[in-house]
Coordinates of C-alpha atoms in Angstrom, one line a residue:
Chain A
M1 CA 162.8 110.5 94.5
T2 CA 166.9 110.0 94.7
A3 CA 166.6 108.0 97.7
A4 CA 163.9 105.6 96.6
A5 CA 166.1 105.3 93.5
A6 CA 169.1 104.2 95.4
I7 CA 167.7 101.6 97.4
K8 CA 165.9 100.2 94.7
P9 CA 166.0 96.6 94.8
K10 CA 167.8 94.1 92.4
R11 CA 165.2 92.0 91.3
V12 CA 166.4 89.4 94.0
L13 CA 162.6 88.0 94.2
P14 CA 161.3 85.4 92.1
G15 CA 157.8 85.8 89.8
F16 CA 157.9 89.0 88.4
S17 CA 157.1 87.9 84.9
L18 CA 154.3 85.2 86.6
S19 CA 152.7 87.5 88.8
L20 CA 152.4 90.8 86.7
G21 CA 151.3 88.8 83.7
T22 CA 148.8 87.2 85.7
T23 CA 147.7 90.9 86.5
L24 CA 147.6 92.0 83.5
L25 CA 145.8 89.1 81.9
Y26 CA 143.1 89.1 84.1
V27 CA 143.0 93.1 84.3
A28 CA 142.6 93.2 80.9
L29 CA 140.0 90.1 80.2
V30 CA 137.8 91.2 83.0
I31 CA 138.1 94.9 83.7
L32 CA 139.4 96.5 80.7
I33 CA 138.1 95.0 77.4
P34 CA 134.1 95.3 78.9
V35 CA 134.8 99.0 79.7
I36 CA 136.3 99.2 76.0
A37 CA 133.5 97.5 74.7
L38 CA 131.1 99.9 76.2
V39 CA 133.5 102.7 74.7
L40 CA 133.4 101.2 71.2
K41 CA 129.7 101.0 71.2
G42 CA 129.2 104.2 72.5
A43 CA 131.6 105.8 70.0
E44 CA 129.2 103.9 67.1
I45 CA 126.0 105.9 68.2
G46 CA 127.6 109.2 66.9
P47 CA 127.6 112.9 68.0
A48 CA 124.1 113.6 67.0
R49 CA 122.8 110.7 68.3
F50 CA 124.3 110.1 71.4
W51 CA 123.4 114.0 72.0
A52 CA 120.1 113.3 71.5
I53 CA 119.7 110.6 73.8
I54 CA 121.3 112.5 76.8
A55 CA 119.3 115.9 75.9
A56 CA 115.8 113.6 75.9
P57 CA 113.6 115.1 79.0
R58 CA 113.8 111.8 80.6
T59 CA 117.6 111.2 80.3
L60 CA 118.0 114.7 81.5
A61 CA 115.0 114.5 84.8
A62 CA 116.8 110.5 85.6
L63 CA 120.3 112.3 85.2
R64 CA 118.6 115.6 87.5
V65 CA 117.1 113.1 90.4
T66 CA 120.3 111.1 90.4
L67 CA 122.8 114.0 90.8
T68 CA 120.6 115.4 93.5
A69 CA 119.7 112.6 95.5
A70 CA 123.5 111.8 95.8
A71 CA 124.1 115.0 96.5
L72 CA 121.8 115.3 99.8
A73 CA 123.2 111.9 100.6
T74 CA 126.4 112.7 100.9
V75 CA 125.9 115.8 102.5
F76 CA 124.5 113.8 105.2
N77 CA 127.0 111.0 105.0
A78 CA 129.4 114.2 105.3
F79 CA 128.4 114.9 108.5
Y80 CA 127.0 111.9 110.1
G81 CA 130.9 110.1 109.0
L82 CA 132.6 112.9 110.4
L83 CA 130.8 112.3 113.9
M84 CA 131.1 108.6 114.0
A85 CA 134.4 108.9 113.3
W86 CA 135.3 111.9 116.1
V87 CA 133.0 109.6 118.2
L88 CA 134.2 106.5 117.8
T89 CA 138.4 107.6 117.7
R90 CA 138.0 110.4 120.8
Y91 CA 135.9 109.0 123.5
D92 CA 135.4 105.6 125.6
F93 CA 132.3 104.2 126.6
P94 CA 130.3 101.2 126.5
G95 CA 128.9 99.6 123.1
K96 CA 131.8 101.5 121.3
R97 CA 132.9 98.4 119.5
I98 CA 129.7 97.2 118.4
L99 CA 128.9 100.4 117.0
D100 CA 132.6 100.7 115.0
A101 CA 131.2 97.4 113.6
L102 CA 127.7 98.4 112.6
M103 CA 129.5 100.9 110.2
D104 CA 130.4 98.1 108.1
I105 CA 127.1 96.9 108.1
P106 CA 125.6 99.0 104.5
F107 CA 129.3 97.8 102.9
A108 CA 128.4 93.7 103.9
L109 CA 124.8 93.5 103.4
P110 CA 123.9 93.0 100.0
T111 CA 122.2 96.1 98.1
A112 CA 118.7 94.2 97.3
V113 CA 118.4 93.0 100.8
A114 CA 118.6 96.9 101.8
G115 CA 116.3 98.0 99.7
I116 CA 113.1 95.7 100.8
S117 CA 114.5 96.3 103.9
L118 CA 114.2 100.2 103.8
T119 CA 111.0 100.1 101.1
A120 CA 109.1 97.5 103.8
L121 CA 110.4 99.9 106.5
Y122 CA 109.0 103.0 105.3
S123 CA 106.0 102.0 104.0
A124 CA 102.5 102.7 105.4
N125 CA 103.1 99.8 107.7
G126 CA 106.5 99.5 108.4
W127 CA 108.0 100.7 111.6
F128 CA 108.9 104.2 110.8
G129 CA 106.5 104.5 108.0
A130 CA 103.5 104.3 110.0
P131 CA 104.2 107.5 112.3
L132 CA 105.5 109.2 109.1
T133 CA 102.4 108.6 107.1
G134 CA 100.5 110.1 110.0
A135 CA 102.2 112.6 110.0
G136 CA 101.8 113.3 106.4
I137 CA 105.2 112.1 105.5
N138 CA 105.9 109.5 102.2
V139 CA 109.0 108.3 102.0
V140 CA 108.8 105.2 99.8
Y141 CA 107.8 106.2 96.0
T142 CA 109.4 109.2 96.8
L143 CA 112.8 111.5 96.4
G144 CA 113.2 111.2 100.1
G145 CA 113.2 107.5 99.2
V146 CA 116.1 107.7 96.8
I147 CA 118.2 109.8 99.2
L148 CA 117.7 107.1 102.4
A149 CA 118.6 104.3 99.8
M150 CA 121.7 105.8 98.4
T151 CA 123.0 107.4 102.2
F152 CA 122.9 104.0 103.8
T153 CA 124.8 102.5 100.8
S154 CA 127.2 105.1 100.8
I155 CA 127.6 105.6 104.9
P156 CA 130.9 103.1 105.6
F157 CA 132.6 105.6 103.2
V158 CA 133.4 108.8 104.6
V159 CA 133.8 107.1 108.5
R160 CA 136.4 104.8 107.1
A161 CA 138.3 107.7 105.3
I162 CA 138.7 110.1 108.6
Q163 CA 139.5 107.4 111.5
P164 CA 143.0 106.6 110.3
V165 CA 143.5 110.0 110.1
L166 CA 142.4 110.9 113.6
E167 CA 143.6 107.7 115.1
D168 CA 147.0 109.1 113.7
L169 CA 146.5 112.7 114.4
D170 CA 149.5 114.0 117.4
P171 CA 147.1 115.0 120.7
A172 CA 150.0 117.1 121.6
M173 CA 148.7 119.6 118.6
E174 CA 145.5 120.5 120.5
Q175 CA 146.8 120.2 123.6
A176 CA 149.2 122.6 123.0
A177 CA 146.2 125.3 121.2
M178 CA 144.1 124.0 124.4
T179 CA 146.9 125.5 126.7
L180 CA 147.0 128.5 125.2
G181 CA 143.2 128.8 125.7
A182 CA 141.5 128.1 122.6
R183 CA 137.8 127.1 122.5
P184 CA 137.0 123.3 121.0
F185 CA 135.5 124.7 118.7
A186 CA 138.7 126.6 117.8
I187 CA 140.4 123.8 118.0
F188 CA 138.7 121.5 115.8
R189 CA 138.4 124.1 113.2
R190 CA 142.3 125.3 113.3
V191 CA 144.2 122.1 114.1
V192 CA 141.9 119.2 113.5
L193 CA 139.9 120.2 110.5
P194 CA 143.2 120.7 108.4
A195 CA 144.2 117.6 109.0
I196 CA 141.5 115.5 108.2
L197 CA 139.9 117.7 105.0
P198 CA 142.0 115.9 102.5
A199 CA 140.7 112.3 103.6
W200 CA 136.9 114.4 104.6
L201 CA 136.4 115.2 100.7
A202 CA 138.2 111.9 99.4
G203 CA 135.9 110.0 101.5
S204 CA 132.7 112.2 100.7
T205 CA 133.7 111.9 97.0
V206 CA 133.8 108.2 97.4
A207 CA 130.5 108.1 98.9
F208 CA 129.1 110.4 96.1
A209 CA 130.4 107.9 93.4
R210 CA 128.8 105.2 95.1
S211 CA 125.2 107.1 95.9
L212 CA 125.4 108.1 91.8
G213 CA 125.7 104.6 90.6
E214 CA 123.6 102.7 93.2
F215 CA 120.8 100.5 92.2
G216 CA 119.7 97.7 94.4
A217 CA 118.5 99.7 97.2
V218 CA 117.7 102.8 95.2
V219 CA 115.1 100.5 92.8
F220 CA 112.6 99.3 95.4
I221 CA 112.1 102.3 97.6
A222 CA 112.2 104.4 94.3
G223 CA 109.1 103.5 92.8
N224 CA 110.8 104.5 89.5
L225 CA 108.5 106.9 88.1
P226 CA 110.0 108.5 85.1
F227 CA 110.7 112.4 85.9
K228 CA 110.1 112.6 89.4
T229 CA 112.0 109.0 90.9
E230 CA 113.3 107.0 88.4
I231 CA 117.7 107.7 88.3
A232 CA 119.9 107.2 85.4
A233 CA 120.8 103.6 86.5
L234 CA 117.6 102.1 86.2
L235 CA 117.0 104.5 82.8
A236 CA 120.0 102.8 81.5
F237 CA 118.5 98.8 82.8
I238 CA 115.1 99.8 81.2
R239 CA 116.6 100.9 77.9
L240 CA 118.1 97.8 77.7
E241 CA 115.0 95.9 78.5
E242 CA 113.5 97.6 75.5
Y243 CA 116.8 96.8 73.3
D244 CA 117.7 100.3 73.3
Y245 CA 121.2 99.3 73.4
Q246 CA 122.1 102.5 72.1
G247 CA 120.5 104.3 74.8
A248 CA 121.7 102.1 77.3
A249 CA 125.0 102.8 76.2
A250 CA 125.0 106.1 76.0
I251 CA 123.5 106.4 79.8
A252 CA 126.1 104.0 81.0
L253 CA 129.1 106.0 79.6
V254 CA 127.9 109.2 80.9
L255 CA 127.9 107.1 84.4
L256 CA 131.3 106.1 83.7
L257 CA 132.3 109.6 83.2
F258 CA 130.9 110.8 86.1
A259 CA 132.7 107.8 88.0
L260 CA 136.1 107.7 86.5
I261 CA 136.2 111.8 87.2
L262 CA 135.4 111.1 90.6
L263 CA 137.4 108.6 90.7
M264 CA 140.1 110.8 89.4
I265 CA 139.8 113.5 91.7
S266 CA 139.7 111.2 94.9
N267 CA 143.0 109.8 93.9
L268 CA 144.3 113.0 93.7
I269 CA 143.5 114.6 96.9
Q270 CA 144.9 111.9 98.5
F271 CA 148.1 111.9 96.4
R272 CA 148.0 115.6 97.2
A273 CA 147.6 115.1 100.8
A274 CA 150.1 112.2 101.2
R275 CA 153.0 114.3 99.2
H276 CA 152.0 117.0 101.7
L277 CA 152.8 114.8 104.9
E278 CA 156.3 113.9 103.0
A279 CA 157.2 117.5 102.8
R280 CA 156.4 117.9 106.5
Chain B
M1 CA 145.8 107.9 125.6
S2 CA 144.4 111.4 123.8
T3 CA 140.9 111.0 125.4
L4 CA 142.4 111.1 128.8
A5 CA 144.1 114.1 128.4
L6 CA 142.0 115.9 126.5
S7 CA 138.4 115.3 128.8
H8 CA 140.2 116.2 132.1
A9 CA 141.6 119.9 130.7
P10 CA 139.8 122.6 132.2
G11 CA 137.7 124.6 130.2
Q12 CA 136.3 121.8 128.0
S13 CA 132.4 121.3 128.1
R14 CA 131.8 117.6 130.1
R15 CA 128.7 117.5 128.2
M16 CA 130.3 117.8 124.7
P17 CA 131.6 114.2 124.7
Q18 CA 128.4 113.1 125.7
L19 CA 125.7 114.8 123.0
L20 CA 127.9 113.4 120.5
I21 CA 127.9 109.6 121.8
G22 CA 123.9 110.1 122.3
L23 CA 123.7 111.4 118.8
A24 CA 125.9 108.8 117.1
F25 CA 124.0 106.0 118.8
V26 CA 120.6 107.3 118.0
L27 CA 121.4 108.5 114.2
T28 CA 123.3 104.8 114.0
A29 CA 119.7 102.9 115.5
I30 CA 117.9 104.8 112.9
F31 CA 120.0 104.9 109.6
V32 CA 121.8 100.9 110.1
V33 CA 120.1 99.1 112.8
A34 CA 116.5 99.5 111.9
P35 CA 116.5 98.2 108.5
L36 CA 119.3 95.4 110.1
A37 CA 116.3 94.0 112.1
F38 CA 113.3 94.8 110.4
I39 CA 115.1 91.9 108.2
F40 CA 114.9 89.5 110.6
W41 CA 111.6 90.5 112.6
R42 CA 110.0 90.6 108.6
A43 CA 111.2 87.3 108.3
F44 CA 110.1 85.5 111.1
A45 CA 106.7 87.2 111.2
G46 CA 105.1 84.6 109.9
G47 CA 106.5 81.9 112.9
W48 CA 109.3 79.5 112.1
A49 CA 107.3 77.2 110.3
V50 CA 106.4 79.3 107.3
Y51 CA 110.5 80.2 107.5
L52 CA 111.1 76.6 106.9
A53 CA 108.8 76.9 104.4
N54 CA 110.0 79.5 102.7
I55 CA 113.5 78.9 102.8
T56 CA 112.9 75.6 101.6
D57 CA 110.6 76.5 98.6
P58 CA 112.6 74.7 95.5
L59 CA 113.5 78.1 93.4
V60 CA 114.6 79.9 96.5
L61 CA 116.9 76.2 97.3
H62 CA 117.7 76.2 93.2
A63 CA 118.8 79.9 93.9
I64 CA 121.3 79.3 96.9
W65 CA 122.2 76.3 95.2
L66 CA 123.8 78.5 92.0
T67 CA 124.6 81.6 94.6
T68 CA 126.9 79.2 96.1
L69 CA 128.0 77.7 92.8
V70 CA 129.0 81.3 91.8
A71 CA 130.7 82.2 95.3
V72 CA 132.6 78.4 94.9
I73 CA 134.0 80.1 91.0
V74 CA 134.9 83.6 92.1
V75 CA 136.2 83.8 95.4
P76 CA 138.9 81.5 94.3
V77 CA 139.4 83.4 91.2
N78 CA 140.0 86.6 92.5
V79 CA 141.5 85.3 95.4
A80 CA 144.5 84.1 93.0
F81 CA 144.5 87.4 91.1
G82 CA 144.7 89.4 94.3
I83 CA 147.5 87.6 95.4
A84 CA 149.1 87.8 91.9
A85 CA 148.5 91.3 91.7
A86 CA 149.6 92.3 95.4
W87 CA 153.0 90.2 94.8
A88 CA 153.7 92.4 91.3
I89 CA 152.9 95.8 92.5
A90 CA 154.4 95.7 96.0
R91 CA 157.0 93.5 95.2
F92 CA 158.4 95.0 92.3
R93 CA 158.9 98.4 90.3
F94 CA 157.7 98.7 86.6
P95 CA 156.7 101.8 84.6
G96 CA 152.9 101.7 84.5
R97 CA 152.6 100.5 88.1
K98 CA 150.6 103.2 89.4
L99 CA 147.9 103.3 86.7
L100 CA 148.0 99.4 87.3
M101 CA 146.3 100.3 90.9
V102 CA 144.1 102.7 89.5
L103 CA 142.5 100.2 86.9
I104 CA 142.4 97.5 89.8
E105 CA 140.2 99.8 91.4
I106 CA 137.9 101.0 88.4
P107 CA 135.1 98.2 89.6
F108 CA 134.7 99.4 93.0
S109 CA 133.7 103.0 91.5
I110 CA 132.0 101.8 88.6
S111 CA 128.2 100.9 89.3
P112 CA 127.5 97.3 89.1
I113 CA 125.0 98.3 86.2
I114 CA 127.4 99.6 84.2
A115 CA 129.5 96.4 84.6
G116 CA 126.5 94.3 83.5
I117 CA 125.9 96.9 80.4
C118 CA 129.6 96.5 79.2
Y119 CA 129.6 93.0 79.5
L120 CA 126.1 92.7 77.3
L121 CA 127.6 94.9 75.0
L122 CA 130.6 92.8 74.4
Y123 CA 129.1 89.3 74.8
G124 CA 125.4 89.6 73.7
R125 CA 123.6 89.0 70.5
Q126 CA 124.2 92.4 69.6
G127 CA 127.5 93.2 70.9
L128 CA 131.1 93.1 69.7
L129 CA 131.4 89.5 70.0
G130 CA 128.0 88.5 69.6
P131 CA 127.9 87.7 66.1
W132 CA 131.4 85.2 66.4
L133 CA 129.5 83.4 69.9
A134 CA 126.7 82.6 67.7
A135 CA 128.5 81.6 65.2
H136 CA 130.0 79.0 67.5
D137 CA 127.2 78.3 69.6
L138 CA 128.2 79.9 72.6
K139 CA 126.1 81.2 75.2
I140 CA 127.3 83.7 77.5
M141 CA 124.9 86.2 78.5
F142 CA 121.7 84.9 80.2
A143 CA 123.5 82.4 81.5
L144 CA 126.0 80.7 83.9
P145 CA 129.1 82.2 82.5
G146 CA 127.7 85.8 82.2
I147 CA 126.6 85.7 86.1
L148 CA 130.2 84.8 86.4
L149 CA 132.2 87.3 84.8
V150 CA 130.2 90.1 86.4
T151 CA 130.6 88.7 89.7
M152 CA 134.3 88.6 89.0
F153 CA 134.4 92.1 87.6
V154 CA 132.6 93.8 90.6
T155 CA 134.9 92.0 93.3
A156 CA 138.0 91.7 91.5
P157 CA 139.7 94.6 93.6
F158 CA 138.4 92.8 97.1
V159 CA 141.3 90.5 97.7
A160 CA 144.5 92.7 96.3
R161 CA 143.1 95.9 98.3
E162 CA 143.5 94.2 101.4
V163 CA 146.7 92.1 101.0
L164 CA 148.8 95.5 99.1
P165 CA 148.7 97.5 101.5
L166 CA 150.0 95.2 104.3
M167 CA 152.5 93.2 101.6
Q168 CA 153.6 97.0 101.0
A169 CA 154.1 97.8 104.9
Q170 CA 156.0 94.7 105.7
G171 CA 158.6 94.9 102.9
S172 CA 160.8 92.0 100.9
E173 CA 163.5 91.9 103.2
Q174 CA 162.4 88.2 104.6
E175 CA 161.4 87.2 101.1
Q176 CA 164.8 88.6 99.7
A177 CA 166.3 86.4 103.1
A178 CA 164.8 83.2 102.0
V179 CA 166.1 83.7 98.5
T180 CA 169.7 84.4 99.4
L181 CA 169.4 80.9 101.7
G182 CA 168.0 79.2 98.8
A183 CA 164.5 79.0 99.1
R184 CA 163.3 78.3 95.6
G185 CA 159.9 80.9 94.2
W186 CA 156.8 79.0 95.7
Q187 CA 158.5 78.0 99.3
V188 CA 159.7 81.7 99.6
F189 CA 155.9 82.7 99.3
S190 CA 154.1 79.8 101.1
R191 CA 156.5 79.7 104.0
V192 CA 157.6 83.5 104.5
T193 CA 154.6 85.4 102.3
L194 CA 151.4 83.8 103.0
P195 CA 151.6 83.1 107.2
N196 CA 152.1 86.9 106.7
I197 CA 149.5 88.3 105.0
R198 CA 147.0 85.3 105.6
W199 CA 144.5 87.5 107.8
A200 CA 144.7 90.0 105.5
L201 CA 144.1 87.2 102.8
L202 CA 141.3 85.7 104.7
Y203 CA 139.7 89.1 105.1
G204 CA 139.8 89.8 101.8
A205 CA 138.1 86.7 100.7
V206 CA 135.6 86.8 103.0
L207 CA 134.7 90.3 102.0
C208 CA 134.7 88.9 98.3
T209 CA 132.8 86.2 99.1
A210 CA 129.7 88.3 101.2
R211 CA 129.8 90.6 98.1
A212 CA 129.7 87.8 95.4
V213 CA 126.6 86.3 96.7
G214 CA 124.7 89.5 97.6
E215 CA 125.5 90.5 94.1
F216 CA 122.1 92.4 92.2
G217 CA 122.6 95.2 90.1
G218 CA 125.3 93.8 87.6
V219 CA 124.0 90.1 87.4
S220 CA 120.3 91.6 87.0
V221 CA 121.6 92.5 83.6
V222 CA 123.0 89.2 82.4
S223 CA 121.2 86.9 84.3
G224 CA 118.4 86.9 81.9
S225 CA 116.6 86.2 85.4
I226 CA 115.0 83.1 84.2
R227 CA 113.3 81.0 87.2
G228 CA 115.0 77.9 88.5
Q229 CA 117.4 78.7 86.2
T230 CA 119.5 81.6 85.9
N231 CA 118.0 83.6 89.2
T232 CA 120.7 84.0 91.7
L233 CA 119.1 84.5 95.7
P234 CA 119.4 88.4 95.1
L235 CA 117.1 88.4 92.3
Q236 CA 115.0 85.5 93.6
I237 CA 114.3 87.8 96.6
E238 CA 113.6 90.8 94.2
L239 CA 111.0 88.1 92.4
M240 CA 109.4 87.0 95.5
F241 CA 109.3 90.8 97.1
N242 CA 107.5 92.2 93.2
D243 CA 105.2 89.1 93.5
L244 CA 104.2 90.6 97.0
N245 CA 105.6 87.0 98.7
T246 CA 107.2 89.8 101.4
T247 CA 107.5 87.2 104.2
G248 CA 109.4 84.9 101.5
A249 CA 111.6 87.8 100.2
F250 CA 112.6 88.6 103.8
A251 CA 112.9 85.0 104.9
A252 CA 115.2 84.2 101.4
A253 CA 116.9 87.8 102.7
S254 CA 117.9 86.9 106.4
T255 CA 120.2 84.2 104.5
L256 CA 122.1 86.8 103.0
T257 CA 122.1 89.4 106.1
V258 CA 123.2 86.4 108.5
I259 CA 126.5 86.0 105.7
A260 CA 126.8 89.7 106.1
L261 CA 126.9 89.4 109.9
V262 CA 129.3 86.6 109.6
V263 CA 131.8 89.0 107.9
L264 CA 131.5 91.3 110.8
V265 CA 132.1 89.0 113.2
I266 CA 135.7 87.6 111.1
K267 CA 136.4 91.3 110.7
A268 CA 136.4 92.0 114.7
V269 CA 138.0 89.1 115.4
L270 CA 140.7 89.5 113.1
E271 CA 141.4 93.4 114.0
S272 CA 141.7 92.1 117.6
R273 CA 144.6 89.6 116.9
R274 CA 146.0 92.2 115.2

């Protein structure tokens, strides 16, 4: 802190008011004011009505479907992401760069495109749907479909969070542990895991947040049956189409609250990890 | 480096890496490659002639035009915003700086559907500014301005989050030297800063473009999905898919998929340059 204050540069560089003014104006107009509009409209509803909307069986069911599917998708991606990050940083093999690039596909591919592709792929005449349906497993129009869509769109977050940390991890520690006779799994648990844990948790938190809000990929494959596969974001959308603006605002506010809490958690994890690193 | 040392160490199973690499390939093939390949397989299921007919359908062409227009307006705006934000945050210390960084990241963690609802509650007929807009005969929702605003919201962080970490890492010595030597503000930016950040800026702009042309949830709230008027390409794809014109939907989707693949190629090229 004192060091930072001591080297604090005098403002020799130009453009402070211009750049900050532009930034604040844009953030206010495009990001803050619309979000405040949601909060104000939500406040207009009043606590009793708000509670009635949220505690309605259909809303609760939609929130339960969303949270369950997002949690399961995140658990899968936590382990898949860890595996991918490990394989991509620790081993050399043919096709590594392509595998690495593929991790960004869910990020770059529009969610609606992912949605129709997953739906057709797992429907009764799709590549995966045909054998699965033959085995009596239905993915499309079930909770499994919701989980699958959320999994696809949140694939990059865990991999990309862990990768840079694994790359920076000093291999000398692992080699020392190995020399001392530690078995590979013990090395992973005692040396590697503590180092990547903050990134792993932060990445999983972002993946979870992304899954909670996912819409485009889910609506096609979910079938959107109320109480079964209807997600909260879709219910908010349906309320809008029914001109029930209060209903939409209340559900959106709950989702916004979830998103902000998760954003805070992920920032906190990374902040604490950064402070821990500086302290070492 | 570590790979060599670790794999030759005694006591470590040789089979473990092979197993993990194999598992990584299988899972990625199932969960990433298959959905990607399926798009093209399905788009060309009826052959080239059908594909071309689907792509040149007037409604699809209009959707492509509208989506291009959105990208052409939104991307430069967000590039300018990203540069301004990165310059302010990386080059100066001011109270609330950390908060500003979090605020810029908000669209990244908020569902696009919520973004759409926020805008509807602000500019819609029952929104906060609704009565005023109606009195002045201004239409933002269910029209182009609404689509632009929501797309700006959703893509706002993309350029800033690529450029900001780079500018922070590079420090400001070169720029300070330029100022000391008498360079003016824009000269410092265009001759010193811009060459240093150009690749990050390009990548941010490319990501922003991909996200802008593919935006679905937020736009579906504010566009009103008027056929031939406010249907962007993702909305047109939804329409065709729900109309059971699956081949047409996948043909239209293949254009957006090509854009996504171009993004990845550009990213790979830029990373190998670093």
